[in-house]
PDB file of C-alpha atoms in Angstrom:
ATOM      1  CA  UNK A   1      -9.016 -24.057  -7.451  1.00 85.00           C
ATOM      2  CA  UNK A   2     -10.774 -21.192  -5.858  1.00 88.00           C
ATOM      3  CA  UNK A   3     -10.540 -20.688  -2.548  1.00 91.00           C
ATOM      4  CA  UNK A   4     -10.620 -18.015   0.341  1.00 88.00           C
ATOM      5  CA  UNK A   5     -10.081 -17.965   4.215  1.00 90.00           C
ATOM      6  CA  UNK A   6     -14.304 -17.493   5.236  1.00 94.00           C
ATOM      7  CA  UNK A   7     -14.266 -18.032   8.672  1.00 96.00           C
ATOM      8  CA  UNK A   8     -11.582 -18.433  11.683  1.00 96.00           C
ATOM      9  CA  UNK A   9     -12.324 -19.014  15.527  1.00 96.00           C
ATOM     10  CA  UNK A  10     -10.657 -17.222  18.348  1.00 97.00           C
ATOM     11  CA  UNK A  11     -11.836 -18.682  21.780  1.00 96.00           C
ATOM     12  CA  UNK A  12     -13.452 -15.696  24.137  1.00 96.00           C
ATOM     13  CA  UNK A  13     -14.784 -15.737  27.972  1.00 93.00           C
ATOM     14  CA  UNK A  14     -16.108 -12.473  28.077  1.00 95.00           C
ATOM     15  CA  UNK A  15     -18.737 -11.641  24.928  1.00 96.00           C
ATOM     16  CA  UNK A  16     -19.221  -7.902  26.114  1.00 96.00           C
ATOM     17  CA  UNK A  17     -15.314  -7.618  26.715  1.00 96.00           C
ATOM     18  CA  UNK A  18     -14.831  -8.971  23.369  1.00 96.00           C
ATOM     19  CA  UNK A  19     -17.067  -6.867  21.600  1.00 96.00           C
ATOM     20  CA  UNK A  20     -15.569  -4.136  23.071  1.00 94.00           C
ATOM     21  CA  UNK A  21     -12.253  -4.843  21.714  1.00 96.00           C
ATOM     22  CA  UNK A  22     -13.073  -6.027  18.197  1.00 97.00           C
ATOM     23  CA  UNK A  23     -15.775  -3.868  17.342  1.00 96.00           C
ATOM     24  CA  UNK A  24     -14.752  -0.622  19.441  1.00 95.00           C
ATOM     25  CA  UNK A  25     -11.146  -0.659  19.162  1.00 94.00           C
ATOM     26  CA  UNK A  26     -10.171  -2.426  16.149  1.00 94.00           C
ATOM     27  CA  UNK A  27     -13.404  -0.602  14.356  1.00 94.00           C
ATOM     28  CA  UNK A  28     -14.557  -4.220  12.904  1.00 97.00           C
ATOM     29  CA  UNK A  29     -18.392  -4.975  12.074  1.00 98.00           C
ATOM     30  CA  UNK A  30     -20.383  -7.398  14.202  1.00 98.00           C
ATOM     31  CA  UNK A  31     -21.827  -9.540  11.346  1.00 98.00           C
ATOM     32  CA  UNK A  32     -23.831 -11.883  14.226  1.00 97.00           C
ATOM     33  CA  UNK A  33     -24.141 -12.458  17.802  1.00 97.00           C
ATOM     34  CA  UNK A  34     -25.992 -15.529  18.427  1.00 96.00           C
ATOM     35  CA  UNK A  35     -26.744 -16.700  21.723  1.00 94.00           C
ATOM     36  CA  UNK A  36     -27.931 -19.773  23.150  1.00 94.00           C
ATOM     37  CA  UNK A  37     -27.631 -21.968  26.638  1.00 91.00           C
ATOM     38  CA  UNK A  38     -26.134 -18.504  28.113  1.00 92.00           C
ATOM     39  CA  UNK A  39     -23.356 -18.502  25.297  1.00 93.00           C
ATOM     40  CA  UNK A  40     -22.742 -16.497  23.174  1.00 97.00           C
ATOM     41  CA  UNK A  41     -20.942 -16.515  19.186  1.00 97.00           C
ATOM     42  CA  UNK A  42     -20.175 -13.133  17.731  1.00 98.00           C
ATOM     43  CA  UNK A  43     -18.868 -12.875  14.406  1.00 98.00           C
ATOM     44  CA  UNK A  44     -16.871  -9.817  13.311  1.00 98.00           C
ATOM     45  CA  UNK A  45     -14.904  -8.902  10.626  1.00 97.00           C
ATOM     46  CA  UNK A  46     -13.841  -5.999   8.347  1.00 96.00           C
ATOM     47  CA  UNK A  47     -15.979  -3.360   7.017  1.00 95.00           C
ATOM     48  CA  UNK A  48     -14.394  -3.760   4.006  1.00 95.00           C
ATOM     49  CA  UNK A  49     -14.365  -7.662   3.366  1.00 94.00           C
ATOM     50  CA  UNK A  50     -17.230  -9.055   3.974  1.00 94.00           C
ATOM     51  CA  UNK A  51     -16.530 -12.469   3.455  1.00 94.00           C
ATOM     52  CA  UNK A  52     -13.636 -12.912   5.815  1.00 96.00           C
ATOM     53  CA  UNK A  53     -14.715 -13.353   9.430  1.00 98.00           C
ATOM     54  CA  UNK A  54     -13.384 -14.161  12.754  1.00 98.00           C
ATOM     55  CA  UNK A  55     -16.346 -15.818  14.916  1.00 98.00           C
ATOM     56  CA  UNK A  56     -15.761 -15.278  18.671  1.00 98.00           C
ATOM     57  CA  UNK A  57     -16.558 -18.400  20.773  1.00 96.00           C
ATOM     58  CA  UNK A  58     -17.035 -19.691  23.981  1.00 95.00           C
ATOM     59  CA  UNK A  59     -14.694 -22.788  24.244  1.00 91.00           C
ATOM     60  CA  UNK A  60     -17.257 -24.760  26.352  1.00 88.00           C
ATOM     61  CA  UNK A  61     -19.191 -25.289  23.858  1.00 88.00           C
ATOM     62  CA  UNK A  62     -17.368 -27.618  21.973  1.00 84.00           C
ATOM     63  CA  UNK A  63     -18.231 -30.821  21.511  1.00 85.00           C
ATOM     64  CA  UNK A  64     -16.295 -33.554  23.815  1.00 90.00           C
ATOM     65  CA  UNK A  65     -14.069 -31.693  25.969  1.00 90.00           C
ATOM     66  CA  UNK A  66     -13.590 -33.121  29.308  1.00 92.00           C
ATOM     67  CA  UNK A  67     -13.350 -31.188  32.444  1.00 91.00           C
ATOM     68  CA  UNK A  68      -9.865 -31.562  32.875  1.00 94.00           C
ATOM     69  CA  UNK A  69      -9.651 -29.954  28.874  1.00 93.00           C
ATOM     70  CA  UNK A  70     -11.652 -26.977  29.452  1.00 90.00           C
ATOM     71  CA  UNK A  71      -9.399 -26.494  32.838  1.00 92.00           C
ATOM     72  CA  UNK A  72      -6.327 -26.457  30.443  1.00 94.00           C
ATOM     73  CA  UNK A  73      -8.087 -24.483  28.048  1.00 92.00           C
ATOM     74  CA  UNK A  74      -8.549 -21.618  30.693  1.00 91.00           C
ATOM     75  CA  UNK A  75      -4.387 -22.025  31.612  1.00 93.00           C
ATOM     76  CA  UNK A  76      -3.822 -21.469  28.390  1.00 94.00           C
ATOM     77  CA  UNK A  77      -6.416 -18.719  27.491  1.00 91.00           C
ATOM     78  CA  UNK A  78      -4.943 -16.667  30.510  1.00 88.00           C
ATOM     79  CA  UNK A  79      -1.459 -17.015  29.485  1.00 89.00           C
ATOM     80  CA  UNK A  80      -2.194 -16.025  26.140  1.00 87.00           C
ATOM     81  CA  UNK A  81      -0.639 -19.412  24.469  1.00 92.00           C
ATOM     82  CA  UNK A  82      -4.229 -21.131  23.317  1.00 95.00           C
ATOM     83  CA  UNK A  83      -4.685 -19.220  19.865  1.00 96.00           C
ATOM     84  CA  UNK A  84      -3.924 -16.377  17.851  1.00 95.00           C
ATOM     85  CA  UNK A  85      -4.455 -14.604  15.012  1.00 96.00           C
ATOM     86  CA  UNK A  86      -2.354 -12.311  12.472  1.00 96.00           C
ATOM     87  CA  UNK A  87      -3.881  -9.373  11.185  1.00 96.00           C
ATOM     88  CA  UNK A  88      -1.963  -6.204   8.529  1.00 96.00           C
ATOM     89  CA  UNK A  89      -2.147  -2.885   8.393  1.00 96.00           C
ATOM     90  CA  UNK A  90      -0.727  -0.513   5.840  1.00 96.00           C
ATOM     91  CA  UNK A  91      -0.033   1.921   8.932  1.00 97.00           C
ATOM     92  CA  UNK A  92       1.159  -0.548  11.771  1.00 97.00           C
ATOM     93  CA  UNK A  93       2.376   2.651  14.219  1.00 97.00           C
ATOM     94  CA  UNK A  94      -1.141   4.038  13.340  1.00 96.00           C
ATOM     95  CA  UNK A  95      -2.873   0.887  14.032  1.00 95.00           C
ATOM     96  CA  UNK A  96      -0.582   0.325  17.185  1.00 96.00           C
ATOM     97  CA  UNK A  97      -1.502   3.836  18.735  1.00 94.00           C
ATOM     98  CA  UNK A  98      -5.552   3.314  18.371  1.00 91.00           C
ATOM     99  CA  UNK A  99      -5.330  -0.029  19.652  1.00 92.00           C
ATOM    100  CA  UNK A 100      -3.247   1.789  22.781  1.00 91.00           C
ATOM    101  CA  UNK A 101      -5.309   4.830  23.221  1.00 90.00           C
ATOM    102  CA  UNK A 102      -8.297   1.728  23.270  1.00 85.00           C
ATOM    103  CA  UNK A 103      -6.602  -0.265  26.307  1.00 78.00           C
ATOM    104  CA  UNK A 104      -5.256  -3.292  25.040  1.00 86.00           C
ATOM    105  CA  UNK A 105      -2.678  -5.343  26.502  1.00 91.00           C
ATOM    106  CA  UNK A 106       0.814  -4.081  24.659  1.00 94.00           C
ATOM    107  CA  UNK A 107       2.568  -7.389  23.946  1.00 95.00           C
ATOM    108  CA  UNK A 108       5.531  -5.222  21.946  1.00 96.00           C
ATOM    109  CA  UNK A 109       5.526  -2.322  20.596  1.00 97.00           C
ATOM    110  CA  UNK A 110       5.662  -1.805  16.585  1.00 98.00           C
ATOM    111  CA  UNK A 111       9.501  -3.404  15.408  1.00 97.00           C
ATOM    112  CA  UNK A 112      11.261  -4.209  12.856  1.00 97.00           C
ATOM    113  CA  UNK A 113      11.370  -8.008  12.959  1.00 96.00           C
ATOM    114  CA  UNK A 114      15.042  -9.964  11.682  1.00 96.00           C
ATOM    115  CA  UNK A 115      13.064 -11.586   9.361  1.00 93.00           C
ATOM    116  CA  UNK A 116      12.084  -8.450   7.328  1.00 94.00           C
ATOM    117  CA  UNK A 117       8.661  -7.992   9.133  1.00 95.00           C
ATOM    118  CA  UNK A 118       7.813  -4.633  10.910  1.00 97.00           C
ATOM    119  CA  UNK A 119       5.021  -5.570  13.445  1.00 98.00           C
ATOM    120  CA  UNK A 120       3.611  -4.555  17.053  1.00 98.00           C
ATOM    121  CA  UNK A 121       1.360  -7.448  19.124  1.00 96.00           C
ATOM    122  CA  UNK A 122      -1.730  -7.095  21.841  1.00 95.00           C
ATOM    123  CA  UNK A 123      -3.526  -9.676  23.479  1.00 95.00           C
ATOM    124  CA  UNK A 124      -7.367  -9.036  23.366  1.00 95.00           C
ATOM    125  CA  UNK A 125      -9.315  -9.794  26.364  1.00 95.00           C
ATOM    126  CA  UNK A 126      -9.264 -13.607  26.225  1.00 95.00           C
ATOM    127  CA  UNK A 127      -6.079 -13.518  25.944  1.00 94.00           C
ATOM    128  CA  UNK A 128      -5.652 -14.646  22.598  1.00 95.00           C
ATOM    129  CA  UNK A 129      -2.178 -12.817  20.576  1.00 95.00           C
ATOM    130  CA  UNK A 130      -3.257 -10.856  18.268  1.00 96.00           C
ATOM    131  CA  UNK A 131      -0.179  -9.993  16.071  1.00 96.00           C
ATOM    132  CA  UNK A 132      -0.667  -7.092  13.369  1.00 97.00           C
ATOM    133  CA  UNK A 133       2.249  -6.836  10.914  1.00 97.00           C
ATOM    134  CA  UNK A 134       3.241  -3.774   8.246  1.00 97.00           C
ATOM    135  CA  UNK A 135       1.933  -4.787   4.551  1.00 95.00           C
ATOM    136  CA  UNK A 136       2.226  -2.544   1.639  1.00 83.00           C
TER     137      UNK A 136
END
């Protein structure tokens, strides 16, 4: 079997915000930004890889969810416990000081981790954890 991580979803609230910090700070491509209904989905992803992508969604779109869901959603989304994604750098200090000098939300600085993992964490503007960890 052949198969590859394509596409993930992070929720976002903020399109321009989020552009901002994917594209501008963490130096990803924007691959699409579709709007429609006043929404927007960006997809961004690595220069480097262009088949992995992270599409950047508004969480009122989806299909189904009550009132009461999308108020939870928002809790969450502002507490930075709805989602989260884990991304590696060969350099995490050097990754940790661009993201830094680029604004975002220090969640911890770059450690070495008990379980053998050196890794720092931000939240981008949604709120979401992103997590980048030391690889190679």
């Amino acid at each position: 079997m052949d198969i590859i991580i394509h596409s993930t979803f992070l929720p976002q609230n903020d399109p321009d915000a989020a552009l901002a910090f994917y594209r501008d700070t963490l130096g990803f491509e924007v691959r699409n930004d579709v709007g429609y209904n006043g929404m927007r989905w960006i997809t961004v992803g690595p220069t480097d890889q262009p088949g992995t992508n992270i599409v950047l969604y508004p969480p009122e779109a989806s299909p189904g969810i009550t009132d009461d869901e999308r108020r939870t959603i928002d809790e969450m989304m502002a507490k930075g416990t709805y989602a989260s994604i884990v991304l590696a750098s060969k350099d995490v200090d050097a990754a940790f000081e661009q993201l830094q000098a680029g604004d975002a939300e220090v969640v911890q600085e770059p450690t070495d981790q008990p379980y053998g993992v050196r890794d720092c964490a931000f939240r981008d503007p949604a709120g979401n954890m992103v997590r980048i960890q030391q690889v190679g």
